[in-house]
Coordinates of C-alpha atoms and ligand atoms in Angstrom, one line a residue:
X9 CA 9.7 27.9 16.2
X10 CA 5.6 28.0 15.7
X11 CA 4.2 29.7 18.5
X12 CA 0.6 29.1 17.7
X13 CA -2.1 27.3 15.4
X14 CA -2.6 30.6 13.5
X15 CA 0.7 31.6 13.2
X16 CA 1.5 28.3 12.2
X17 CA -1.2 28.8 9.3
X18 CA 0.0 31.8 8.1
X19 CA 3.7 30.6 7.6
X20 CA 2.7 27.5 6.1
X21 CA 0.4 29.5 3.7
X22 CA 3.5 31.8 3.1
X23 CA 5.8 29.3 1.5
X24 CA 3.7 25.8 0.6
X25 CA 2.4 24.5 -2.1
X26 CA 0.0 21.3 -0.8
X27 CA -0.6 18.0 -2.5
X28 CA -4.0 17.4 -4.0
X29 CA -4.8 20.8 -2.6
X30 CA -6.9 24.0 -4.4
X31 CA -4.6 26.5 -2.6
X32 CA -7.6 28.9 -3.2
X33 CA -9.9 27.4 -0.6
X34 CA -7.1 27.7 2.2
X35 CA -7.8 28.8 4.9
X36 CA -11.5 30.2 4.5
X37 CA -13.6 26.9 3.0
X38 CA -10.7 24.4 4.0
X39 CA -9.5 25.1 7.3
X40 CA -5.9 23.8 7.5
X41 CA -5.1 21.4 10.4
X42 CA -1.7 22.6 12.5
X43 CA -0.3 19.0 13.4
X44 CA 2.3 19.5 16.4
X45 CA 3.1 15.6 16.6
X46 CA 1.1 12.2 16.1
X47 CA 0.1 9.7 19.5
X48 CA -1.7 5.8 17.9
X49 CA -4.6 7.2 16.1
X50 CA -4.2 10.9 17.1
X51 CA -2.9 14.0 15.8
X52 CA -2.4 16.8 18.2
X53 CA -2.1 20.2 17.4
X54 CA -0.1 23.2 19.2
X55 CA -2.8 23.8 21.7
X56 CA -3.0 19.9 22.6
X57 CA -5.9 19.2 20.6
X58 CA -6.9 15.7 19.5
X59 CA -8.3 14.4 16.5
X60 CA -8.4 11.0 15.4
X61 CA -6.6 10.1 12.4
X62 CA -9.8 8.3 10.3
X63 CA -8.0 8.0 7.0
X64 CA -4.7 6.5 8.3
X65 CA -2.9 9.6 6.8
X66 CA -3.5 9.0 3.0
X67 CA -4.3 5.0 4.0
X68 CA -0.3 5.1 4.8
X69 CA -0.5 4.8 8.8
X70 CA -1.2 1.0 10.0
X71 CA 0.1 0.7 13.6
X72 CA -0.5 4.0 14.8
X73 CA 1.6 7.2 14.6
X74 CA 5.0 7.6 16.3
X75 CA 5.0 4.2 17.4
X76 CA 8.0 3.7 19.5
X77 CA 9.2 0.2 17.9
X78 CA 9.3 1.4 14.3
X79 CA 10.6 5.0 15.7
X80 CA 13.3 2.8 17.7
X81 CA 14.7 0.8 14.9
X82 CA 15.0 3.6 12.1
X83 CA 16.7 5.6 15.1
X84 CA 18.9 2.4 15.5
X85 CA 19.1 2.4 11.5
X86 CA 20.0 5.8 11.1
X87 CA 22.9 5.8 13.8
X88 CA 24.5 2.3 11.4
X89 CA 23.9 3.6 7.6
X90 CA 21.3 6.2 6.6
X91 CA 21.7 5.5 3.0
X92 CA 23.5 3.6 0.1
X93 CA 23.7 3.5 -3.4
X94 CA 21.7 0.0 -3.9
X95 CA 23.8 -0.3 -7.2
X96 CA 26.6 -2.3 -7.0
X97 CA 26.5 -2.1 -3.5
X98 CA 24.0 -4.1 -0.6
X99 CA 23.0 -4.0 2.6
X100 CA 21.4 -6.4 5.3
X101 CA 17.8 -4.0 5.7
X102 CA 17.3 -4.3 2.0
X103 CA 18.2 -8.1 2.2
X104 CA 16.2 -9.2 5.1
X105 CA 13.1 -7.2 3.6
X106 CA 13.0 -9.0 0.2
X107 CA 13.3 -12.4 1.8
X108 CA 10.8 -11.9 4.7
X109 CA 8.2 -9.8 1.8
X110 CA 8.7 -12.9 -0.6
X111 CA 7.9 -15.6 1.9
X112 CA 4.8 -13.7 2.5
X113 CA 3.6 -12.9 -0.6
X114 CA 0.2 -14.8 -1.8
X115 CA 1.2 -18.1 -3.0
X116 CA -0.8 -19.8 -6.0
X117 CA -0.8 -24.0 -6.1
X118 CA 1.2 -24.9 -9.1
X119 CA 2.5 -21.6 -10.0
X120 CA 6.2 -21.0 -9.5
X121 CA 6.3 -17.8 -6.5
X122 CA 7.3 -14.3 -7.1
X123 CA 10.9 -14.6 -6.4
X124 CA 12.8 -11.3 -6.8
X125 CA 12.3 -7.2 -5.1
X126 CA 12.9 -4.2 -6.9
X127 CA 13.0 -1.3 -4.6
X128 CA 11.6 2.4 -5.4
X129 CA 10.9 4.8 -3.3
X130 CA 7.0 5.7 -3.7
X131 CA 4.2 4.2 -5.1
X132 CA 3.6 5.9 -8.2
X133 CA 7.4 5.2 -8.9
X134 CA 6.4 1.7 -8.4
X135 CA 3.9 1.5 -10.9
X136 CA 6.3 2.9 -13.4
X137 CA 8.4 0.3 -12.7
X138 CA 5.7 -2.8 -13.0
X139 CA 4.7 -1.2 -16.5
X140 CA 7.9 -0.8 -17.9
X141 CA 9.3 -3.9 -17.0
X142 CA 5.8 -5.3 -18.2
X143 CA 6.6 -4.1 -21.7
X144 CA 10.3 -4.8 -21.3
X145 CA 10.3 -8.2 -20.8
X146 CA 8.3 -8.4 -24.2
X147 CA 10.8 -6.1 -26.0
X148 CA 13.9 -8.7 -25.1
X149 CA 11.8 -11.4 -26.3
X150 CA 11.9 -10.0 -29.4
X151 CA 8.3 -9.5 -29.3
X152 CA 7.0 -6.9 -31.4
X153 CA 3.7 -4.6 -30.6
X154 CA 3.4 -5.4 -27.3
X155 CA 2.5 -1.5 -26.0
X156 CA -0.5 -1.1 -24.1
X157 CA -1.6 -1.8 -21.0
X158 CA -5.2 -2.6 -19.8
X159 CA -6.5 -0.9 -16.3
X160 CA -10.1 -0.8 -15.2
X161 CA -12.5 2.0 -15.0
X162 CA -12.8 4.3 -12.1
X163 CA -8.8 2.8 -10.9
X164 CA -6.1 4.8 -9.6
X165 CA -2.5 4.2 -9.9
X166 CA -0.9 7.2 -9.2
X167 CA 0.3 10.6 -10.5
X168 CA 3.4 9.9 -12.6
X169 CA 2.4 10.6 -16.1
X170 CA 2.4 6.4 -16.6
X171 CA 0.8 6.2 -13.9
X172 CA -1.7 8.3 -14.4
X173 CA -2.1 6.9 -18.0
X174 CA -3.8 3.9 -16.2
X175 CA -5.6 5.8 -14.2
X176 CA -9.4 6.7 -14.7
X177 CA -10.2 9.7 -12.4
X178 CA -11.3 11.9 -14.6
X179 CA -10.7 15.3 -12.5
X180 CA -7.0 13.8 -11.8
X181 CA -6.3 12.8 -15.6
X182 CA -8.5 15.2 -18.2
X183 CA -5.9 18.2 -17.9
X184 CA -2.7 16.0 -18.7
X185 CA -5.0 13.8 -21.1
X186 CA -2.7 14.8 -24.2
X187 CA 0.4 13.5 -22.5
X188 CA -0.7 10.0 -21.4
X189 CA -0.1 6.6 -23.1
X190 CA -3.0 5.2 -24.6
X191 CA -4.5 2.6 -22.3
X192 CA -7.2 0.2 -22.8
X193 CA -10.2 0.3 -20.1
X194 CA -12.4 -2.6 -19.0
X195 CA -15.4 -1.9 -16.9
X196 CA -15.0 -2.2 -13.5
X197 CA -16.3 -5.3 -11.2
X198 CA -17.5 -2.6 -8.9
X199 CA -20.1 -4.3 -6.8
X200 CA -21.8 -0.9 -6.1
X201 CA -25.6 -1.6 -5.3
X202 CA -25.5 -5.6 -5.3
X203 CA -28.1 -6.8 -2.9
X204 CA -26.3 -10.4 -2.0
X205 CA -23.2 -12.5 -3.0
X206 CA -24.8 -13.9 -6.0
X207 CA -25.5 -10.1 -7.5
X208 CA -21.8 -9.3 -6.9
X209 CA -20.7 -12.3 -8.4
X210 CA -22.7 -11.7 -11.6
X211 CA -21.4 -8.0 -11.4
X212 CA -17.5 -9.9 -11.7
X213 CA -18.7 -12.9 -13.9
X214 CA -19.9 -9.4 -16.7
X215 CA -16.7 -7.7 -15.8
X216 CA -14.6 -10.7 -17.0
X217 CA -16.5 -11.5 -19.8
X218 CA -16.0 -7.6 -20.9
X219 CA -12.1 -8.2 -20.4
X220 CA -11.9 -11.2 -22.4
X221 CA -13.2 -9.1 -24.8
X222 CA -11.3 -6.6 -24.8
X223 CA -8.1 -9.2 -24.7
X224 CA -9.6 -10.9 -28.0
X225 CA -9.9 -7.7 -29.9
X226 CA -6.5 -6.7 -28.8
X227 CA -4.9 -9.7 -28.7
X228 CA -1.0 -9.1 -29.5
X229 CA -1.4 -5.6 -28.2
X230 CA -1.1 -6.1 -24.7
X231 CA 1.8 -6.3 -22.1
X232 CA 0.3 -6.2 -19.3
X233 CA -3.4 -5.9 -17.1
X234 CA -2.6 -3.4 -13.6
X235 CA -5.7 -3.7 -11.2
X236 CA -6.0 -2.8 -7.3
X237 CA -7.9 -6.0 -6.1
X238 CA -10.7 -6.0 -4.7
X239 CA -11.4 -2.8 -3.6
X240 CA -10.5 0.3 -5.7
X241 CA -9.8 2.8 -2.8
X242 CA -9.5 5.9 -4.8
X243 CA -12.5 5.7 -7.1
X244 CA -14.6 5.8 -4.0
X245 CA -13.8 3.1 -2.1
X246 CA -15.5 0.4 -4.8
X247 CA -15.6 -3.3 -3.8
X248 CA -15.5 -6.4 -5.8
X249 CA -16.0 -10.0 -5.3
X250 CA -12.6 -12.5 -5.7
X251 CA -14.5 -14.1 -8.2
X252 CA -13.3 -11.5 -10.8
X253 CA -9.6 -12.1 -9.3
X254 CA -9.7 -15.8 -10.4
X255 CA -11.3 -15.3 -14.0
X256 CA -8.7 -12.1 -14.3
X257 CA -5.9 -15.1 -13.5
X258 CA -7.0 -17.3 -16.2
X259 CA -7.8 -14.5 -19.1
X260 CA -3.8 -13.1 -18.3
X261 CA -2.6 -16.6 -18.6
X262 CA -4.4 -17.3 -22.0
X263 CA -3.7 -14.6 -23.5
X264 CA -0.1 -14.2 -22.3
X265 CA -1.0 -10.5 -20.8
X266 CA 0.7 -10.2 -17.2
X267 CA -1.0 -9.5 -14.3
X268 CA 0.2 -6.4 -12.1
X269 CA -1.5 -6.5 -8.5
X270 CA -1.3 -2.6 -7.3
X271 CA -1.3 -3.6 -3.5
X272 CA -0.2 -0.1 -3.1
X273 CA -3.6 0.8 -0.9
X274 CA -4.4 -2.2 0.2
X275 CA -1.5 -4.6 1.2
X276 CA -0.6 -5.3 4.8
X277 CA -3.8 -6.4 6.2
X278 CA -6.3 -3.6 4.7
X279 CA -8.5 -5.7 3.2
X280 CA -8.6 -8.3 6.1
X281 CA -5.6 -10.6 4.6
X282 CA -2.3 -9.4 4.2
X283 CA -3.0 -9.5 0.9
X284 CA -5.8 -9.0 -1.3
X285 CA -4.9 -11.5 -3.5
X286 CA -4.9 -14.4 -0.6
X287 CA -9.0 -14.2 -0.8
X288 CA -8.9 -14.8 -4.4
X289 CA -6.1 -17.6 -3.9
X290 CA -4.3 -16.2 -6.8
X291 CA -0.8 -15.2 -7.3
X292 CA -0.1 -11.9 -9.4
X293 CA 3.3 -11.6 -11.5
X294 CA 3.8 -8.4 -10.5
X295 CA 3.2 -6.6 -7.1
X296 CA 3.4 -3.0 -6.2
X297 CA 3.6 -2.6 -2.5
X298 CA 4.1 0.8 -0.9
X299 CA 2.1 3.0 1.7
X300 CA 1.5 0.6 4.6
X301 CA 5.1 -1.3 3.6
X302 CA 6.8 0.9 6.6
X303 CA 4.1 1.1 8.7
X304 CA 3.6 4.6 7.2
X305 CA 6.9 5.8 8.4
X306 CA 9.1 6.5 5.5
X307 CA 8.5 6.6 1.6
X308 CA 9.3 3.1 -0.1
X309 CA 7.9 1.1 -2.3
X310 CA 8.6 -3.0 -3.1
X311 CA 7.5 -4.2 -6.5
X312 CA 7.7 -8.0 -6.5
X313 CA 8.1 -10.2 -9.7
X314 CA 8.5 -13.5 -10.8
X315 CA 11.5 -15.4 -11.8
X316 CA 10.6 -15.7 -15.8
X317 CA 10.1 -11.8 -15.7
X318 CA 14.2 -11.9 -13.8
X319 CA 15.6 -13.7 -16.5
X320 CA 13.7 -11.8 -18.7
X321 CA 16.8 -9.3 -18.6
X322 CA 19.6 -11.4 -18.3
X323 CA 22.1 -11.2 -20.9
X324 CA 25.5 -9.5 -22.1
X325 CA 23.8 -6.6 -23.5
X326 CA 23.1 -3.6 -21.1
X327 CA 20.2 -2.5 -23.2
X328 CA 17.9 -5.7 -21.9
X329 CA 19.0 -4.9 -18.2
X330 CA 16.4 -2.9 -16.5
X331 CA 17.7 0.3 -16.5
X332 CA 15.9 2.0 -13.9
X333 CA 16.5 3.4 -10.8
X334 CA 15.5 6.0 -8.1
X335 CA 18.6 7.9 -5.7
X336 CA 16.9 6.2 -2.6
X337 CA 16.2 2.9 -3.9
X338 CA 16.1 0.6 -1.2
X339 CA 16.7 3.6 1.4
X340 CA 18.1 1.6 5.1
X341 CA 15.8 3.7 7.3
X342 CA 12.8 2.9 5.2
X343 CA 13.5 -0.8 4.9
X344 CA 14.2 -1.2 8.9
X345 CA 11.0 0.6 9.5
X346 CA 9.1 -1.9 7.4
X347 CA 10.9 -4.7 9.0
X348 CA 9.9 -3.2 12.3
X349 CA 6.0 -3.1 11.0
X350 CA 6.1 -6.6 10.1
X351 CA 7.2 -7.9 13.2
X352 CA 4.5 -5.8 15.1
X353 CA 2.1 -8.1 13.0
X354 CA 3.6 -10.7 14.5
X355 CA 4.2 -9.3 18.1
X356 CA 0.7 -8.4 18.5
X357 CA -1.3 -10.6 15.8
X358 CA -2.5 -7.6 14.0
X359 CA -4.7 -9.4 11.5
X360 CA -6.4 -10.9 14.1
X361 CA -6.9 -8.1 16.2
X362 CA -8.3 -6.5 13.1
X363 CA -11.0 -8.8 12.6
X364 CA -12.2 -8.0 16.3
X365 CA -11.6 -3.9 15.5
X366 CA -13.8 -4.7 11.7
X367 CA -16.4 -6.2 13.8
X368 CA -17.0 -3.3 15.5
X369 CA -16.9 -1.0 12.4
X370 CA -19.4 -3.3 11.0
X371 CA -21.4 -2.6 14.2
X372 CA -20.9 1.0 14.3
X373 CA -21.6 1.5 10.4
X374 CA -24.8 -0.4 10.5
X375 CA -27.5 2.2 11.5
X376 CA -26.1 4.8 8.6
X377 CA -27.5 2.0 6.6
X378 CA -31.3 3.1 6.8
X379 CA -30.4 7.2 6.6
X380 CA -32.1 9.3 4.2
X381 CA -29.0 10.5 2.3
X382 CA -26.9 7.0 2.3
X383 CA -27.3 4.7 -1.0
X384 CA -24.5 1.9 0.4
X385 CA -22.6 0.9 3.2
X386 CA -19.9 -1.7 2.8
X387 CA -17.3 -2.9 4.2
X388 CA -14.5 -5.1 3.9
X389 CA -12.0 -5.6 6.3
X390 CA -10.8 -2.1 8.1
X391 CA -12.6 -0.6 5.7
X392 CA -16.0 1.2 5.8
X393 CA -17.9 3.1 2.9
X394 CA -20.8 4.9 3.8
X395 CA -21.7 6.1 0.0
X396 CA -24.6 8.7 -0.2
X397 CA -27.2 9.7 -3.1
X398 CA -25.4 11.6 -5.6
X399 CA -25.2 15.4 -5.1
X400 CA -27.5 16.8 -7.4
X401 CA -25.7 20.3 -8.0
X402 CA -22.0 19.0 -7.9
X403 CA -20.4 19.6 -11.8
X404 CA -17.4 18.1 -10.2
X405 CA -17.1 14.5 -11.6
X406 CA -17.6 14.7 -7.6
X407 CA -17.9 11.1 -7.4
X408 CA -14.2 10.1 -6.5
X409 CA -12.6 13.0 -5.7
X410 CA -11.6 13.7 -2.2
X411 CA -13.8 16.9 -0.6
X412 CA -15.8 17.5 -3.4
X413 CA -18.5 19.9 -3.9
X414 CA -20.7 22.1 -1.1
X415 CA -21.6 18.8 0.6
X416 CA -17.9 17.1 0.3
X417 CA -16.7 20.0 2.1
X418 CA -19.3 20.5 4.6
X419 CA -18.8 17.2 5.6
X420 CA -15.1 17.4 5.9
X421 CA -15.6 20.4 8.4
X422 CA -18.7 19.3 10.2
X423 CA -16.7 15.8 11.2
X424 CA -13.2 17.8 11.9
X425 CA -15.5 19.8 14.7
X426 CA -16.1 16.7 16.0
X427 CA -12.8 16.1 16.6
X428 CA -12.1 13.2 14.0
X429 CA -10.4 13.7 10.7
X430 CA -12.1 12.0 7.1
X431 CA -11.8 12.8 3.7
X432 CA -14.6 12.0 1.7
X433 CA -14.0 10.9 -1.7
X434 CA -17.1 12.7 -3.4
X435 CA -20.3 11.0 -2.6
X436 CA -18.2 8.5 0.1
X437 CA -17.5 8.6 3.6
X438 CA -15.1 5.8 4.7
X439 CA -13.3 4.9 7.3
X440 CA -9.9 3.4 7.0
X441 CA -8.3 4.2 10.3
X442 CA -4.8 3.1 12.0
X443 CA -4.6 -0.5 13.2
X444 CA -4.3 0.3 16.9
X445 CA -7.5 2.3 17.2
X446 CA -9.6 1.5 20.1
X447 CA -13.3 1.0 20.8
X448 CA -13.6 4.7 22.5
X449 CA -11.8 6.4 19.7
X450 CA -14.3 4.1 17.7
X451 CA -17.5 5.0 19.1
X452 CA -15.9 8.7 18.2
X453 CA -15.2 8.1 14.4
X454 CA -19.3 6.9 14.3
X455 CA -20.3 9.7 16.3
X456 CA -18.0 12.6 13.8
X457 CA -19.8 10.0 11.2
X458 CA -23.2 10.9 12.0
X459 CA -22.6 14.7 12.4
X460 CA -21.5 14.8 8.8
X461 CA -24.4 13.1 7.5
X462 CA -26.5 15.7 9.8
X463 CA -24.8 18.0 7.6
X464 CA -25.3 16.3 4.4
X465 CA -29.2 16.5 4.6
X466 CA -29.0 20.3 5.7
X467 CA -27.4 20.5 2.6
X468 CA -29.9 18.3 0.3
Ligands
PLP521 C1 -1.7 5.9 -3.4 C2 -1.7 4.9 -4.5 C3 -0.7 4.9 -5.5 C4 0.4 5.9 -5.6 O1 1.2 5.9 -4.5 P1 2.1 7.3 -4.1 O2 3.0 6.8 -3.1 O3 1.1 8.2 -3.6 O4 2.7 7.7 -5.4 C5 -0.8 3.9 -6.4 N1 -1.8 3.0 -6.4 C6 -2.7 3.0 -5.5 C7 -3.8 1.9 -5.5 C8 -2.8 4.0 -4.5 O5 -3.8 4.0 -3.6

């Protein structure tokens, strides 16, 4: 039993470890939030205190938390079979998922459709899996030297050692630097001060041409090209225009390099579409889906693939089967909660409610533009950015990591007084709250907004 916030901290502070976390600054520079249970876009603590959930829970949480139909039909899921062993053996929530996450999956004229799920149970586990059955397929083929994979700068793909090979955060990757593979990195599309549509589609058209660069002088080298498209959410929340999607298409296909969508972040309606692919009208060949796939429920992740890639590893030999596997690949619970999510997109015609919801976070966001300390504010979809001059004194590589620095931190604070939880990612302030939130809990996350930038310029 906890019988109070505080003793609550001290017990957790007894015996955990936390994720991302700099145990040092708990509990005097970090305060640590006791969270008793979750209500739509609350968490309430012990003493029935609200605060509003403004980064969906690590961008996992899309319908809101504790929401009674996905609760419902993992309780109904975990009364029929918790879990099975997804080799050699099948079962109907594993089933029903693939089919209904295929028919959805962005469709590309002339291109035959991802056809086939491979289930692991996070999203760095996913990526694993995209990359090695990237270099995989080439190994069958009998193709010789295919080993490195091309990301872009400022991505994140997770924390996995492969993962994190294709990721570019430097305060996330320096230390482990001597273990990673050797990737290849192409600037970035990032779109980051672009005054109209024709600036950001010169910031994609420079991109691509620095890719097909990079694909010429490694041409034979490469297995695969993993992006998160159109906006990198990690490195700060970074938007591009589709434009580089559809020259990123055509540069894979020539040079026979395949294209790995990491849909991780923003899949399931993030972005606007389901999809981010769908506004770029192109079709990856591989897709990593996780965080939203369960509404935010339970750990899963769904890497989609094509059917060339499938028969890739058909044969009699064992050693071009893909080998890999996780314990809860697949897990029942986890697939019925993200069948449950997808038919609250259809029960309640999320993605158009959304674009009523982004409206008003356009709205709301629109007066940061013209404060002192703000450089950018962007948005797309149910996503806002509110990015600020750099902090002058932050040694950090502050710029994408989440609470950096003096200011990071006193922001963090100043908005959790104000009764709304964000997490800025270095010099950014976003917004990327739960589906369901409404236009008071709205007119809250601008007002916890502002109150932080107070406190940025008391700190410039
Ligand atoms: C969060 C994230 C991952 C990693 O997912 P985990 O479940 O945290 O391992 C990978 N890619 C992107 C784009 C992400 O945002």
């Amino acid at each position: 039993m906890i019988a109070d916030a505080d003793d609550w901290r001290t017990r957790d502070l007894a015996v955990l470890w936390h994720p991302c976390t700099q145990m040092r600054e708990h509990p005097h520079a970090l305060p640590l939030l006791p969270v008793a249970r979750g209500d739509g876009a609350w968490l309430v603590g012990f003493d029935g205190r609200r605060v509003l959930d403004g980064v969906s829970s690590w961008w996992t949480n899309l319908h809101g938390h504790a929401e009674p139909r996905i609760a419902a039909a993992i309780g109904r899921q975990a009364q029929t079979l918790e879990q099975v062993i997804l080799a050699g053996c099948s079962h109907a929530p594993a089933v029903e998922l693939a089919e209904r996450l295929l028919a959805l999956a962005p469709r590309e004229a002339g291109r035959a459709p991802l056809a086939k799920v491979f289930y692991a149970d996070n999203g760095s586990s996913g990526v694993e899996v995209a990359l090695k059955m990237a270099f995989h397929w080439f190994h069958n083929r009998g193709v010789a030297g295919r080993t490195k994979f091309v990301a872009l700068t400022g991505s994140y793909h997770g924390e996995t050692l492969g993962a994190l090979s294709v990721g570019d955060i430097p305060l996330y990757r320096r230390v482990y630097a001597p273990l990673l593979l050797e990737s290849l990195f192409a600037p970035s599309p990032d779109a980051f001060g672009a005054r109209d549509e024709a600036a950001a589609i010169a910031c994609a058209e420079r991109a691509a041409d620095a890719l097909a660069a990079l694909f010429d002088a490694h041409a034979g080298e490469i297995c695969a090209f993993i992006l998160e498209p159109l906006l990198q959410c990690a490195g700060g929340m970074r938007m591009h225009h589709p434009a580089y999607l559809r020259r990123v298409r055509e540069l894979c296909d020539a040079y026979g390099v395949f294209l790995i969508a990491d849909e991780i972040a923003v899949g399931f309606g993030r972005t606007g579409t389901l999809f981010a692919c769908e506004q770029a009208g192109i079709q990856p060949d591989l897709m990593c889906l996780s965080k939203g796939l369960t509404g935010g429920f339970l750990p899963l992740c769904a890497v989609l693939a094509t059917q060339d890639i499938y028969d890739g590893f058909l044969d009699d030999s064992r050693e071009r089967a893909f080998l890999h596997s996780h314990s809860y690949s697949g897990n029942p619970l986890a697939c019925a909660a993200a069948l449950a999510s997808l038919d609250i997109f259809d029960a309640d015609d999320v993605l158009a409610r959304n674009r009523a919801t982004a409206a008003r976070m356009v709205a709301l966001a629109a007066p940061f533009r013209t404060h002192p300390a703000v450089a950018e504010v962007r948005q797309l979809g149910m996503v806002v950015a509110i990015e600020l001059h750099p902090e002058p004194d932050n040694r950090e590589d502050g710029h994408a990591v989440e609470i950096a620095g003096r200011r990071g931190l006193r922001m963090y604070r100043a908005a959790l007084d104000a009764d709304v939880l964000l997490r800025p990612l270095g010099d950014v302030l976003y917004w990327m709250p739960p589906y369901c939130i409404d236009d008071a809990q709205l007119d809250l996350l601008a007002h916890a907004t502002a109150t932080a930038l107070a406190e940025a310029d008391r700190c410039a």
